[in-house]
Amino acid sequence: MRSFLSMLGIIIGVAAVIIMMAIGHGSKESIRAELSTMGTNLLTIRPGADMRGGVRQDPSAMQTLKIADYERIMREKKYVTNVSPEVTSSGQAIFGNNNTTTTIYGEAPEYLDIRLWTIEEGECFNEEDINKAAKKVVIGATVVKELFGDGIDPIGKTIRFKNIPLQVIGVLKSKGYNSWGMDQDNVMIAPYTTVMKRIAAQTWFSSIVCSAVTEEMSDAAIEELTQILRDNHKLKGDAADDFNIRSQAEMMETMSSTMDTVTLILVVAAAFSLLVAGIGIMNIMLVSVTERTKEIGLRMAVGATGPVISLQFLIESVLISVTGGLLGILVGCTASEFAVPAFGIPSSVPAWSIYVSFLVCVFLGVFFGYIPAQKAANMDPIEAIRHE
């Protein structure tokens, strides 16, 4: 019973460490999977903030991205496959007596490939619709639900957005909510010329989205786009860029770094229970040495050497620690696989966490068993036999 209670501290400690690692690793994988649905090779060009009269302006108010930038990127791109200028506007979409607040995105047809959208019903607009600024729109599942409800086919119906009639020609496949709680299906996508001329009444782009040839070529694509835009904006020498380019890989790296820090904090907190468990093992072994003093003296009297006595107690300490560690790994993996997901928390046990936990248990057994083992080995056999 005493040995089991010593193991219990190790079991709880190891299980806690594995569960914390599983939650951290699972959350990181969940975020990466969420970001990958937007395209792992996604590049976003946005206007840069500008200083006017000593005051830094809001980047959204800048008008530095023009149609000429988009056309030149299309002509000179090497490390970029698809390109779509982007204009956005938020407001009320109306059909009959129903309405909903949503955002309309003015895009090129390539936008669906860049952001990995799939048309579930109908079709997407084409280049001819772009040239004519056609009043056509593709809508998300949430917009369909709010405006049309069940049993009504939205294809061919006309909805109004800021009093502009738009014909529904397609419905996007549902993506659901992302990790930040945003509804990805509450969206409308129309030709960028339509949004620019008929809805937003502007001549510049809110942003330009691109996809690099591969995720590994994102840096080369950023350098290429930077050079094209600097040249097009006539920026000389060390003049600051009036635009910003961000990659999805960069965002993934930032989020992964944040999750690694959070996981480390959780693991360190759980590891303190292992430290306490190790001290408990040392305490039990010291008591054991004291209780078995006469036995130790008798063994020494018949020829047992100090190293042999030391090894006896060291093996006992390691067995308690390792057995507790194995049980802790079993409990931790089981809880991570079944109990944690039941609460809606992403969980994934990395294989290396099991190996690390086992090695830590061996180390604890040796480290905290060494002092009791040395105490036993250094006893005087005559004094030990006389001990009462």
C-alpha angles and dihedrals in degrees: 000000000000091000091048092052088051089051091049091069090052091045093053093043096049093043090050092050093049093047092050091048091047092051092047094046093044092050091050092050090047092053092047090050090049093050092045090061086068091054125278091227094048118140122190124198115198133175113267124236114260133207116235120175090345092305121114110229127222109264090225089063093055119103100199099121111079138171088261090062091053093047093049093049089052091052100045106030118127105157094037125079110181127025130187128177112220133214120172136194131173126211147104122320112203134195118170108309094341127090139170137184112245144144125252119210120205106212147153119255089256089067091085091058092046094052095034094242119161127207108232097181132015122356144285126258118261140215091277089058088050092053093048095041085233119203094239130127142186114212137201127242094258092055089049091051095047097044104032107020120196126335098022120107107220095199110112094011120126121231129182126233115183087342092305112124113227126185115225108231100163146017122218122230110255119261098176125207122336128223091275093057095253118144105235091190095061092090143110123201122199136162108290091232090057093053093042097049106027105030114019096027094212138126099213135070127247088216144329119236122202140172121226118227088252135353089252090057094054093104092050090048091051091052090048094049092045092054093047094050095043090052092045092048090046093237109169133201115326095352111140119253114258090209139051128222119201128182128210089231089059091052091048091051092050093049092046091051091051092049091048089056092049091047091050091053091050093047093048090051091050092045091064088071088058090053091052090047091052091052087050090055091050090050092051092047092050089052089047092052091051093048093048098044094117091049090051091050091049093051091049090049091058094048110282111145127219094257091052092052090045092050091051093060094037091056090049091052093047092048092053091048097044094044090050089047093053091049089047091052090051092049093044095049092046093049092046092050100045115006101045096048088051087070092052093254116137111241134181124164111221111219093229091061089065093051092046091049091051093049091047090054091052090049092049091050092052097039099047094035094053098077095050090044092052091047089055093045094051096053120122105241094218093050090044093053091049091050114118 
